[in-house]
Amino acid sequence: MKHGLIGLAAVCATFAFTLHAQAADDMAGMQMKPAASTSAPKPVEAEVRKVDAANGKVTLKHGPIENLGMPAMTMRFPVKDKASLARLKEGSRVRATFDKVNGVATVTSIEPE
Ligand SMILES: [Cu+2]
């Protein structure tokens, strides 16, 4: 059992270092999970239902988000890069990437299809 814990700690340390190298502010949203249950965020097809630029939020009808364990649904998300909202049109198709930021499901990238 001791051996397994040491292995997990090493994986987490590597993960933390990688995140840190990317952007220091990403660290706030990091959650320690066993390596086996994490999956890297992948672009998900979605339709823009509503753009709320004033609050930095977007309502998306999205397909299944594997890395968050979320089935297809329509819901509102905060957007990490608020400037990206200016490029979105209600009713248009997009490819969006989602991740947890401070424990909240957040759009980390969104591009018109
Ligand atoms: Cu959802």
Short mmCIF file of C-alpha atoms and ligand atoms in Angstrom, two decimals:
data_model
loop_
_atom_site.label_atom_id
_atom_site.label_comp_id
_atom_site.label_asym_id
_atom_site.label_seq_id
_atom_site.Cartn_x
_atom_site.Cartn_y
_atom_site.Cartn_z
CA MET A 1 0.00 0.00 0.00
CA LYS A 2 2.87 2.35 0.86
CA HIS A 3 4.27 1.88 -2.61
CA GLY A 4 0.97 2.91 -4.25
CA LEU A 5 0.75 6.13 -2.25
CA ILE A 6 4.26 7.14 -3.20
CA GLY A 7 3.44 6.50 -6.85
CA LEU A 8 0.31 8.66 -6.67
CA ALA A 9 2.20 11.48 -4.96
CA ALA A 10 4.76 11.43 -7.75
CA VAL A 11 2.02 11.65 -10.41
CA CYS A 12 0.36 14.58 -8.62
CA ALA A 13 3.67 16.40 -8.25
CA THR A 14 4.32 16.02 -11.98
CA PHE A 15 0.78 17.22 -12.77
CA ALA A 16 1.18 20.25 -10.49
CA PHE A 17 4.47 21.14 -12.11
CA THR A 18 2.98 20.92 -15.61
CA LEU A 19 0.05 23.17 -14.65
CA HIS A 20 2.36 25.65 -13.00
CA ALA A 21 4.47 25.83 -16.12
CA GLN A 22 1.36 26.65 -18.19
CA ALA A 23 -0.21 29.39 -16.07
CA ALA A 24 0.03 30.13 -12.39
CA ASP A 25 -3.65 31.10 -12.09
CA ASP A 26 -4.73 27.65 -13.27
CA MET A 27 -3.50 26.27 -9.97
CA ALA A 28 -6.53 27.60 -8.10
CA GLY A 29 -8.87 25.23 -9.93
CA MET A 30 -6.73 22.17 -9.52
CA GLN A 31 -8.19 19.24 -7.68
CA MET A 32 -6.24 16.20 -6.61
CA LYS A 33 -7.77 13.09 -8.09
CA PRO A 34 -6.37 9.63 -8.65
CA ALA A 35 -4.71 9.59 -12.07
CA ALA A 36 -7.00 6.79 -13.28
CA SER A 37 -10.19 8.89 -13.08
CA THR A 38 -8.90 12.01 -14.85
CA SER A 39 -9.33 12.52 -18.56
CA ALA A 40 -7.94 15.45 -20.49
CA PRO A 41 -10.48 18.05 -21.63
CA LYS A 42 -11.53 17.49 -25.24
CA PRO A 43 -13.47 19.88 -27.49
CA VAL A 44 -17.22 19.26 -27.28
CA GLU A 45 -19.79 20.27 -29.91
CA ALA A 46 -22.28 22.82 -28.66
CA GLU A 47 -24.85 25.35 -29.78
CA VAL A 48 -24.82 28.90 -28.41
CA ARG A 49 -28.21 29.65 -26.82
CA LYS A 50 -27.44 32.91 -25.06
CA VAL A 51 -24.43 35.19 -24.67
CA ASP A 52 -24.26 37.19 -21.43
CA ALA A 53 -21.17 39.31 -22.04
CA ALA A 54 -21.87 41.60 -19.05
CA ASN A 55 -21.50 38.63 -16.67
CA GLY A 56 -18.95 36.69 -18.74
CA LYS A 57 -21.35 33.76 -19.16
CA VAL A 58 -22.71 31.73 -22.03
CA THR A 59 -25.65 29.34 -22.22
CA LEU A 60 -24.75 26.29 -24.27
CA LYS A 61 -26.66 23.26 -25.48
CA HIS A 62 -23.72 20.90 -25.21
CA GLY A 63 -22.90 17.30 -25.99
CA PRO A 64 -21.51 14.95 -23.32
CA ILE A 65 -18.51 16.45 -21.49
CA GLU A 66 -16.39 13.40 -20.77
CA ASN A 67 -13.80 15.04 -18.53
CA LEU A 68 -16.51 16.49 -16.25
CA GLY A 69 -18.69 13.36 -16.34
CA MET A 70 -21.59 15.49 -17.60
CA PRO A 71 -24.24 14.26 -20.03
CA ALA A 72 -25.63 16.40 -22.88
CA MET A 73 -27.78 19.29 -21.65
CA THR A 74 -28.43 23.01 -21.91
CA MET A 75 -26.85 25.12 -19.20
CA ARG A 76 -25.04 28.35 -18.37
CA PHE A 77 -21.27 28.45 -17.94
CA PRO A 78 -18.78 31.08 -16.86
CA VAL A 79 -16.18 31.68 -19.59
CA LYS A 80 -12.50 31.90 -18.74
CA ASP A 81 -11.58 34.20 -21.63
CA LYS A 82 -14.35 36.82 -21.55
CA ALA A 83 -13.11 38.37 -24.81
CA SER A 84 -14.04 35.16 -26.66
CA LEU A 85 -17.74 35.95 -26.05
CA ALA A 86 -17.56 38.82 -28.57
CA ARG A 87 -17.00 36.28 -31.37
CA LEU A 88 -20.08 34.20 -30.53
CA LYS A 89 -23.48 34.46 -32.14
CA GLU A 90 -26.63 33.09 -30.57
CA GLY A 91 -27.80 30.04 -32.49
CA SER A 92 -24.35 29.26 -33.91
CA ARG A 93 -22.44 25.99 -33.56
CA VAL A 94 -19.20 25.99 -31.60
CA ARG A 95 -16.56 23.65 -30.26
CA ALA A 96 -15.96 24.26 -26.60
CA THR A 97 -13.56 22.86 -24.03
CA PHE A 98 -14.64 22.65 -20.40
CA ASP A 99 -12.78 22.27 -17.16
CA LYS A 100 -13.30 22.96 -13.47
CA VAL A 101 -11.99 26.35 -12.33
CA ASN A 102 -12.24 26.86 -8.56
CA GLY A 103 -14.58 23.85 -8.55
CA VAL A 104 -16.94 25.38 -11.12
CA ALA A 105 -17.52 23.90 -14.59
CA THR A 106 -16.09 26.61 -16.87
CA VAL A 107 -15.63 27.11 -20.61
CA THR A 108 -11.85 27.23 -21.02
CA SER A 109 -11.94 27.66 -24.80
CA ILE A 110 -14.69 28.27 -27.32
CA GLU A 111 -14.40 28.59 -31.09
CA PRO A 112 -17.00 28.96 -33.83
CA GLU A 113 -17.28 25.71 -35.80
CU CU B 1 -24.03 20.66 -18.55
#
